[in-house]
GROMACS .gro file of C-alpha atoms in nm:
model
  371
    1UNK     CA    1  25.740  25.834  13.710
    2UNK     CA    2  25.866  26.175  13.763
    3UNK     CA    3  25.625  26.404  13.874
    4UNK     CA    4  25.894  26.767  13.747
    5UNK     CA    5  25.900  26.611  13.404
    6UNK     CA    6  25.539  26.492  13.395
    7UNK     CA    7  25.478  26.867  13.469
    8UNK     CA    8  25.676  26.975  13.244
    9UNK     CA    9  25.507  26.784  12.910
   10UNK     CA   10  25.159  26.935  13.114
   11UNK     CA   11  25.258  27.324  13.075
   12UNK     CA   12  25.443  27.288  12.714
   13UNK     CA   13  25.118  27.090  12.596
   14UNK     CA   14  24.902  27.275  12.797
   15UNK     CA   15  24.707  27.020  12.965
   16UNK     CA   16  24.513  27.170  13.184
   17UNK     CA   17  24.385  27.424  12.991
   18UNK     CA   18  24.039  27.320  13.065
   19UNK     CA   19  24.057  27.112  13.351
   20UNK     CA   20  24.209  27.341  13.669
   21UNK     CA   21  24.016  27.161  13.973
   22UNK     CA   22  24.126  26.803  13.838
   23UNK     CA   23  24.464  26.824  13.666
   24UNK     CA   24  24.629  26.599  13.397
   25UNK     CA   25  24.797  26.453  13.698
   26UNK     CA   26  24.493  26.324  13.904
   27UNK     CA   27  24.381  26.208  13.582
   28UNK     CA   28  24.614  25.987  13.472
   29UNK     CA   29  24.648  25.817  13.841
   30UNK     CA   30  24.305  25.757  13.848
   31UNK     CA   31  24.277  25.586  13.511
   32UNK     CA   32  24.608  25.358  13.601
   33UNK     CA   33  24.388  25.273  13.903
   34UNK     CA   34  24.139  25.173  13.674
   35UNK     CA   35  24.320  24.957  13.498
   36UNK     CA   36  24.502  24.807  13.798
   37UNK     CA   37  24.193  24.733  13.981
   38UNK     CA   38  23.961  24.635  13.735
   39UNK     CA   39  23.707  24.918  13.767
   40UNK     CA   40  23.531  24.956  13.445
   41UNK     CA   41  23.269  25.257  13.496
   42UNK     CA   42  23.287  25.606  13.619
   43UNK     CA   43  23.034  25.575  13.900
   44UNK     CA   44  23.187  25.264  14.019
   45UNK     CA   45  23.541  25.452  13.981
   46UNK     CA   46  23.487  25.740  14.174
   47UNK     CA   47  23.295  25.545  14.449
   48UNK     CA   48  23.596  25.338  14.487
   49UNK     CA   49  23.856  25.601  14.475
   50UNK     CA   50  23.694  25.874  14.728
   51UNK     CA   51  23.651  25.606  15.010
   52UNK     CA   52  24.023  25.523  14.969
   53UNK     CA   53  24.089  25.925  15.023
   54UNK     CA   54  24.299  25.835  15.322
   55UNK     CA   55  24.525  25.609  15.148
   56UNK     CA   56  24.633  25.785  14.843
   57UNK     CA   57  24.663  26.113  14.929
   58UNK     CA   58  25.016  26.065  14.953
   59UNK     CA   59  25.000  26.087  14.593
   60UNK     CA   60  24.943  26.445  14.605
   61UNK     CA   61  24.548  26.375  14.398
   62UNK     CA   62  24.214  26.445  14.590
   63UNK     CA   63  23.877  26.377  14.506
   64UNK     CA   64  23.735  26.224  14.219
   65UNK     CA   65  23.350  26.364  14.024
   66UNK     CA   66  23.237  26.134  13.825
   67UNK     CA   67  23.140  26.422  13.552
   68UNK     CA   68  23.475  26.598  13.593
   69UNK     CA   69  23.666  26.260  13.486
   70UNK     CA   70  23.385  26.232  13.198
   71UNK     CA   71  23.465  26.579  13.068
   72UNK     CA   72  23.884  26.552  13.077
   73UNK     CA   73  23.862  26.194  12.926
   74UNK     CA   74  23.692  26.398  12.629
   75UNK     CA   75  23.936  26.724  12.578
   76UNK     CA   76  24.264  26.637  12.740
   77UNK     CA   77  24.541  26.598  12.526
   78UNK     CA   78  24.613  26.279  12.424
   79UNK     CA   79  24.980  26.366  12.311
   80UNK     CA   80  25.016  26.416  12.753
   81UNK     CA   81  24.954  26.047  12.765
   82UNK     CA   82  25.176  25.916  12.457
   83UNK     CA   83  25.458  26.099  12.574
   84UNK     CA   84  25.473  25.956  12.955
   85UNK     CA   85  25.496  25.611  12.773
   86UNK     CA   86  25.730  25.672  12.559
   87UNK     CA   87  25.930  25.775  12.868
   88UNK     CA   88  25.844  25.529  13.063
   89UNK     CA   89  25.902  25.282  12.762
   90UNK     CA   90  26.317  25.427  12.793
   91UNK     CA   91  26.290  25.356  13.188
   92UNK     CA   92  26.187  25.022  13.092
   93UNK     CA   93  26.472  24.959  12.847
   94UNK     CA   94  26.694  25.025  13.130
   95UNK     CA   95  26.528  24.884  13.393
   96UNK     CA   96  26.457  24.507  13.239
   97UNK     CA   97  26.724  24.520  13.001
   98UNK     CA   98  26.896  24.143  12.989
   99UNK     CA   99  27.285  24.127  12.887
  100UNK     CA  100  27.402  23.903  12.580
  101UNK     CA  101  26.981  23.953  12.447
  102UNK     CA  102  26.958  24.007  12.098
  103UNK     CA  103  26.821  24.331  11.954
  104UNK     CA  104  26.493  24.155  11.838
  105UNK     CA  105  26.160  24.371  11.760
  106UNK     CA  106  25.844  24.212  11.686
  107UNK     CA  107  25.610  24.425  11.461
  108UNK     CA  108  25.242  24.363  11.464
  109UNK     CA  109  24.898  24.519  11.504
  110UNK     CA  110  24.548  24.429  11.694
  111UNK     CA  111  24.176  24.506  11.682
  112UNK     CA  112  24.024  24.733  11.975
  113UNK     CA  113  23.672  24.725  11.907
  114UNK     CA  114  23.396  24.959  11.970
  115UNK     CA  115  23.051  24.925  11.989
  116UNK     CA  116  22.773  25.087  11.769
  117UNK     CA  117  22.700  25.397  11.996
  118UNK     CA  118  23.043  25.552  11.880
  119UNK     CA  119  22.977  25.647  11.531
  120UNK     CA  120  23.347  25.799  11.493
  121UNK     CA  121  23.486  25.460  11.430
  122UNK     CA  122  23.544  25.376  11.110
  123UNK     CA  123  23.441  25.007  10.989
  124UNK     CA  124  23.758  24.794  10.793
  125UNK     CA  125  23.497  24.536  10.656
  126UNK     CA  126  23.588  24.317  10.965
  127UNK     CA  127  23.560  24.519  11.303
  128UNK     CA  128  23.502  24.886  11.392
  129UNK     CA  129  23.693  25.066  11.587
  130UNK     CA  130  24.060  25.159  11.649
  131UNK     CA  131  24.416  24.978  11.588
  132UNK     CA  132  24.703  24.935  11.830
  133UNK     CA  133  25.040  24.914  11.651
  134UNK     CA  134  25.296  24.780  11.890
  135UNK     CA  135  25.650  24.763  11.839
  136UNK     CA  136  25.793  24.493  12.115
  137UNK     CA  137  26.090  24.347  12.271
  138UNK     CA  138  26.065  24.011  12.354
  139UNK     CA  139  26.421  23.969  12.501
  140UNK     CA  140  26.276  24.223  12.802
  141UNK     CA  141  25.922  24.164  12.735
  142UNK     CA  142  25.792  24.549  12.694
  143UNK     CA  143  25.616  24.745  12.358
  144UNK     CA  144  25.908  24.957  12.275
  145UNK     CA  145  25.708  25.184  12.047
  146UNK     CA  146  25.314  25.199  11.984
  147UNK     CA  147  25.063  25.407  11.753
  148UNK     CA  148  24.690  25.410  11.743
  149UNK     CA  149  24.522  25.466  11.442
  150UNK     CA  150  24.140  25.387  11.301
  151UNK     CA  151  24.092  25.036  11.195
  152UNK     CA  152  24.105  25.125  10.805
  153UNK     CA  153  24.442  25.247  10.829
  154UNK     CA  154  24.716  24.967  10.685
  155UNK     CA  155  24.929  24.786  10.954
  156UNK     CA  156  25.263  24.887  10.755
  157UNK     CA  157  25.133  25.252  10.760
  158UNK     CA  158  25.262  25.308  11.140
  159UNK     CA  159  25.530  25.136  11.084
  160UNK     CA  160  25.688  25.307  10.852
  161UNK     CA  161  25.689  25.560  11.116
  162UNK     CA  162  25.849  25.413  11.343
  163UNK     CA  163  26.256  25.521  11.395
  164UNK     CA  164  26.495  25.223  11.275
  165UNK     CA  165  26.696  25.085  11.533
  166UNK     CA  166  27.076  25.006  11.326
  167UNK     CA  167  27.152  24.649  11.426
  168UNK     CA  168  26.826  24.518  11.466
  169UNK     CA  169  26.658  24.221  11.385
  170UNK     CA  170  26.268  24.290  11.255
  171UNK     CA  171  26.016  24.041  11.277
  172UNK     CA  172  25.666  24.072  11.118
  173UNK     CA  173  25.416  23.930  10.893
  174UNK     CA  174  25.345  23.925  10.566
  175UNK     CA  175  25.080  24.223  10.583
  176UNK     CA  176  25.419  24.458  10.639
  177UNK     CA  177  25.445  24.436  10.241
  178UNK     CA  178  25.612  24.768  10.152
  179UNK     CA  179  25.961  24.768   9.890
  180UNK     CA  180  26.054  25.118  10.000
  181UNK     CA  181  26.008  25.026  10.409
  182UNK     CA  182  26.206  24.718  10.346
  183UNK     CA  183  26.487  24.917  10.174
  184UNK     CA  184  26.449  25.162  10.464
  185UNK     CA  185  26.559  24.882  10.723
  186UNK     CA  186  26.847  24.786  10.488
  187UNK     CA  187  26.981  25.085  10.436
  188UNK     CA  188  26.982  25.140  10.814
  189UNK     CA  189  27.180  24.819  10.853
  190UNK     CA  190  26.891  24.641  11.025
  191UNK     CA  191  26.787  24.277  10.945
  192UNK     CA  192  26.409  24.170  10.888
  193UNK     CA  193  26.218  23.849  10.897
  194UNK     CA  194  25.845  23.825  10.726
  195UNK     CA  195  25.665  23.595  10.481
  196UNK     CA  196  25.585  23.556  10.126
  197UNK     CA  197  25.263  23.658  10.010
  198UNK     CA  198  25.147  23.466   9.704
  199UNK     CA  199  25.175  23.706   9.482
  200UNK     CA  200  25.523  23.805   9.537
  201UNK     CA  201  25.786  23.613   9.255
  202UNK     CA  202  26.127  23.589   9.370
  203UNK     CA  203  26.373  23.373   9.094
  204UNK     CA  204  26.669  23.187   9.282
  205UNK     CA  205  27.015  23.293   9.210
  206UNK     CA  206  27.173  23.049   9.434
  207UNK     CA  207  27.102  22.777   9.678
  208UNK     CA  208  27.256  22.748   9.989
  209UNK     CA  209  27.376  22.469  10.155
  210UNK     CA  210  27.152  22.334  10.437
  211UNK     CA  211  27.392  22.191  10.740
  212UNK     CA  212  27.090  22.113  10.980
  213UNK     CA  213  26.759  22.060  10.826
  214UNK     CA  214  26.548  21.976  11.125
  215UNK     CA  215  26.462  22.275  11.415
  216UNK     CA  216  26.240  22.280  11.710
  217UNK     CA  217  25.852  22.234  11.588
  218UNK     CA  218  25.961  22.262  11.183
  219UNK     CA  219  26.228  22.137  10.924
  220UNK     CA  220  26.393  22.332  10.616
  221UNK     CA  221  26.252  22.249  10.326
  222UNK     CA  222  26.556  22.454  10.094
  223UNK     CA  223  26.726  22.804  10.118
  224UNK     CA  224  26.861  23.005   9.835
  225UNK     CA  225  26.922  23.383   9.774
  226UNK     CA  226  26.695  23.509   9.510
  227UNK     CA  227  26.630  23.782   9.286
  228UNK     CA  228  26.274  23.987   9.281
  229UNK     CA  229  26.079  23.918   8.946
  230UNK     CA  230  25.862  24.257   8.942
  231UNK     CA  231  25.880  24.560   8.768
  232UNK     CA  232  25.916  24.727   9.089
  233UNK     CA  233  26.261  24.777   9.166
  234UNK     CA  234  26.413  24.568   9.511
  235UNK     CA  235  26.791  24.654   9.544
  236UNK     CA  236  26.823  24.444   9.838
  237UNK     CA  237  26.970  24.094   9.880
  238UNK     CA  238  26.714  23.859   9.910
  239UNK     CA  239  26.718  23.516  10.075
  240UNK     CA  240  26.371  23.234  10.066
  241UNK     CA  241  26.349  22.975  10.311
  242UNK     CA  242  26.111  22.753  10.249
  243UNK     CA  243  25.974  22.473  10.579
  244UNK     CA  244  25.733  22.292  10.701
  245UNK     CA  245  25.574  22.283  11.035
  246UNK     CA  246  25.546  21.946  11.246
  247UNK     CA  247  25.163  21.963  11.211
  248UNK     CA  248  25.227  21.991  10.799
  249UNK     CA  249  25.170  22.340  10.692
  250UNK     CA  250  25.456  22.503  10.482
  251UNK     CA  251  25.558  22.848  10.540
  252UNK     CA  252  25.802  23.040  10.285
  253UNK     CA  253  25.985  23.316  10.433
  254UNK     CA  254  26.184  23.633  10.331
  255UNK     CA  255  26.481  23.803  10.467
  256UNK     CA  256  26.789  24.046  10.374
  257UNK     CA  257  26.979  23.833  10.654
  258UNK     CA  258  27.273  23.687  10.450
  259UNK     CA  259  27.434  23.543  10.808
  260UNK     CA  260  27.245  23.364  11.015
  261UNK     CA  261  27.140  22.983  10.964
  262UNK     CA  262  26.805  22.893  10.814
  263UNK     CA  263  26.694  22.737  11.169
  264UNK     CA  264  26.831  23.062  11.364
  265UNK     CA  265  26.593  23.245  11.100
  266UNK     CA  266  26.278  23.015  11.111
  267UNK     CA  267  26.354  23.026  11.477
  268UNK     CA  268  26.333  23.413  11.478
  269UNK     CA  269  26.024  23.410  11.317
  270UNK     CA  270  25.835  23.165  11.515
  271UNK     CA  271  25.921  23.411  11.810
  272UNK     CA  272  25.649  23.645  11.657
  273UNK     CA  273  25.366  23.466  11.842
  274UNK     CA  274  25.548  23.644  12.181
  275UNK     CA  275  25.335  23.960  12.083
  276UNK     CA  276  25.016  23.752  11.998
  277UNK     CA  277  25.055  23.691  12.373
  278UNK     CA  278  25.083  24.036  12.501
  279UNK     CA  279  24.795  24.118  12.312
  280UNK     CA  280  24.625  23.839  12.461
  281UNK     CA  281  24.716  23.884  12.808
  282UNK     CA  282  24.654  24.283  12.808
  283UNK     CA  283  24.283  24.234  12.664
  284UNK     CA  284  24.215  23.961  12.927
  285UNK     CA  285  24.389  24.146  13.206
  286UNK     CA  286  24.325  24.537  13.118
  287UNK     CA  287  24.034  24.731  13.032
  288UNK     CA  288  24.028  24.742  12.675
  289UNK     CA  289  23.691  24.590  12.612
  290UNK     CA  290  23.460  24.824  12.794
  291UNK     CA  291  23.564  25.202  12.844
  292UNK     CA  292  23.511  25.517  13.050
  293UNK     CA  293  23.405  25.744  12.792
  294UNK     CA  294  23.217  25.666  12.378
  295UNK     CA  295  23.452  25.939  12.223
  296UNK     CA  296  23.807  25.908  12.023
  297UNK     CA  297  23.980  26.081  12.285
  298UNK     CA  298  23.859  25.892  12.606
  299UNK     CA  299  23.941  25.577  12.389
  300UNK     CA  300  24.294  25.654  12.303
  301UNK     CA  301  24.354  25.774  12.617
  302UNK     CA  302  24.228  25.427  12.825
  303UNK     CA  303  24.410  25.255  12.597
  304UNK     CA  304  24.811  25.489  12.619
  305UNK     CA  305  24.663  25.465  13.038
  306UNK     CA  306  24.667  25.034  13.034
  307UNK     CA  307  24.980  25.006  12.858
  308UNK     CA  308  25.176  25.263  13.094
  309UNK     CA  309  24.983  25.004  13.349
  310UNK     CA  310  25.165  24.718  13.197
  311UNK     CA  311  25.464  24.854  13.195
  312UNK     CA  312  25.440  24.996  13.553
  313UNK     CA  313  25.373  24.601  13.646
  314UNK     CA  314  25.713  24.510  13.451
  315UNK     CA  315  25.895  24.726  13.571
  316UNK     CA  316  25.790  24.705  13.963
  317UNK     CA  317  25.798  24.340  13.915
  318UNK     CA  318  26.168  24.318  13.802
  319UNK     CA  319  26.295  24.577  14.052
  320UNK     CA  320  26.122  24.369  14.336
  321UNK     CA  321  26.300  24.038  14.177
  322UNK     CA  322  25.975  23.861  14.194
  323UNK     CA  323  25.974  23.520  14.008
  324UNK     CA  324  25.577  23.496  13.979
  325UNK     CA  325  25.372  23.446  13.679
  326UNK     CA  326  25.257  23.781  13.515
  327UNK     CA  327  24.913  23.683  13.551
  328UNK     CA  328  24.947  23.594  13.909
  329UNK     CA  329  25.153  23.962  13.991
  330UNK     CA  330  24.878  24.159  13.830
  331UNK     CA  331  24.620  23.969  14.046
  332UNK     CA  332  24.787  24.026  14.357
  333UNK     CA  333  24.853  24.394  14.249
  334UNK     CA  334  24.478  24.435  14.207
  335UNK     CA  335  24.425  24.306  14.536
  336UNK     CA  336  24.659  24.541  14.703
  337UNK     CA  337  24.655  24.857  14.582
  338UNK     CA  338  24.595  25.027  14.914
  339UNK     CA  339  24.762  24.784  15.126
  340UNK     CA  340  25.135  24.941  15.265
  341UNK     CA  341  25.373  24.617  15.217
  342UNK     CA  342  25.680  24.607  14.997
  343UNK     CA  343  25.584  24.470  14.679
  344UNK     CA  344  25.839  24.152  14.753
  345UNK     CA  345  25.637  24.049  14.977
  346UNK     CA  346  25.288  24.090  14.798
  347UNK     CA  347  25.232  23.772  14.824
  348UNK     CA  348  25.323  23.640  15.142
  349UNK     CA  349  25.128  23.730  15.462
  350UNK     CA  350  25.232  24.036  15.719
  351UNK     CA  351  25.586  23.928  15.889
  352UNK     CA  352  25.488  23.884  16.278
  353UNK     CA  353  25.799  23.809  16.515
  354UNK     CA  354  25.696  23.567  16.745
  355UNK     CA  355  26.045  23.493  16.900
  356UNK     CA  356  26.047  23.867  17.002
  357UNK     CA  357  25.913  23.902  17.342
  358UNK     CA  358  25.717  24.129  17.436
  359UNK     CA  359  25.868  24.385  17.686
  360UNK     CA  360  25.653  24.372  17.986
  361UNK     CA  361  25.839  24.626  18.195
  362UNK     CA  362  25.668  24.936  18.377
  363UNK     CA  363  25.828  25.240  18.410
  364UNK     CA  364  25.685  25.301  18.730
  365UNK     CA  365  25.854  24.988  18.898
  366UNK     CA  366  26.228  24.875  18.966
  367UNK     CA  367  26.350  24.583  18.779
  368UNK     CA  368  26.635  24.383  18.845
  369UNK     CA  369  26.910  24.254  18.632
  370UNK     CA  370  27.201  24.053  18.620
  371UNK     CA  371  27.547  24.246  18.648
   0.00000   0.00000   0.00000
């Protein structure tokens, strides 16, 4: 990350307005720590980070007080945090980027619960707390774009918001129900794959062809392009696929994609359960079930702070050209976070040289050599 244009987004935002002794920088390295390591309190956080003084001074951050990190979690901006992912999130394009990938984006929200103390939240009639809307790229395996928003806000609020990519292929489910969004992505000569909800009519206008019937875990039930039967107006080519799943449920999907096969398109969709798993894995293996702090800004802020951690772990872990397990990297990472060893070689032992002898000379005696 660079420190000039961290500094930067600090003195146009004015980040450390309130906070001079323990700047926006010290406070975003100490809550990546906290996600790296584990470390889920503040006492046990700034225990842990002054006796490791000597090793990450380097960083150019000091001392840590346990109240001082309480009261910048509470009134720093969270827009400082947002804005170092974002950049980071256009490192990462670069950095894990895969030639001949598709432009796929998978579109989907999760919970982040909160417990009764924090009042803020709003309740949804499920869970209260706070969404995470997460815009990802499967063929690279990063979030691309992400918004956090209470948990009564709609899922296809956010991403409405989101800028359309031309040439992409959007992937989401059926709660992303908006006529006007849909145009949107049309118009911007991007393709998207959801499902039918039940209430949704569509009359067919023409049935396809079906040249291979049976994919990998399903089989195409029928195709055809149809026609919207609503009084709300749908200018956009329409195609159904209909299929059933090896276990026997039937899905019935939508798209404006015109080209592609039904299997390439029942495929696409079944690659929506990617971001299932990054939701999975980040809850498991970040701090996003107990925080630092009870109030909306300490919240938001752990959570932009463990998915800058994620994507510090992708991107170390593909410029190191590890072939490990995710799960396995961020243990190891955990593990040694104050140990100096390149991280291709986190996990093998230190190299020792045993062939090399040791030179056993003196400089106060004559030794004798072969001419």
């Amino acid at each position: 990350m660079n420190r000039r244009q961290f500094q930067t987004t600090v003195d146009r935002l004015d980040g450390d307005a309130y906070d001079k002794t323990f700047d926006s920088w010290d406070h975003l390295v100490a809550l990546i720590f906290s996600q790296l390591s584990g470390v889920d309190s503040l006492r046990a956080l700034e225990a842990i980070w002054n006796a490791n003084s000597h090793h990450h001074y380097h960083l150019g951050v000091g001392k840590l007080a346990r109240s001082t990190l309480a009261d910048a979690n509470a009134r720093r901006p969270v827009s400082i945090f947002a804005e170092v992912f974002e950049r980071l999130s256009g490192h990462a394009d670069r950095a894990l980027k895969r030639e001949g990938a598709e432009m796929l984006r998978l579109i989907d929200a999760t919970p982040v619960p909160l417990d009764q103390l924090s009042t803020w939240a709003g309740w949804n009639g499920r869970t209260r707390g706070l969404k995470l809307h997460v815009v990802y790229d499967p063929g690279s395996d990063h979030p691309r774009r992400l918004a956090i928003t209470p948990s009564t806000v709609n899922d296809v609020t956010p991403a409405q918001q989101f800028p359309i990519e031309a040439g992409a292929t959007y992937v989401f489910d059926k709660a992303y129900c908006s006529y006007a969004w849909w145009t949107r992505l049309h118009d911007a000569g991007a393709c998207f794959v959801t499902r039918q909800k039940k209430n949704l009519r569509f009359r067919a206008t023409r049935w396809r062809k079906l040249r291979k019937q049976k994919g990998k875990g399903f089989k195409i039930i029928d195709d055809a392009e149809v026609k919207l039967l609503s009084s709300s107006k749908l200018a956009v080519p329409m195609r159904r696929i209909r299929l059933k799943r090896d276990d026997g449920t039937k899905l019935t999907l939508i798209t404006n994609d015109l080209k592609r096969s039904a299997i390439e398109i029942a495929a696409l969709y079944k690659t929506r359960w990617q971001i299932e798993l990054l939701f999975r894995w980040i809850k498991q293996h970040l701090k996003l079930r107990k925080f630092l702090g009870r109030s909306e800004n300490a919240v938001r802020l752990q959570i932009l702070a463990a998915m800058i951690a994620y994507l510090l772990l992708r991107i170390a872990a593909r410029e190191s050209r590890l072939i490990m397990p995710a799960i396995r990297f961020a243990g190891l990472v955990a593990a040694s976070l104050f140990a100096r060893k390149p991280i291709a070689d986190i996990d093998r032992p230190p190299k020792v040289n045993p062939s090399a002898a040791r030179d056993r000379s003196s400089p106060d005696q004559i030794s004798f050599c072969y001419a």
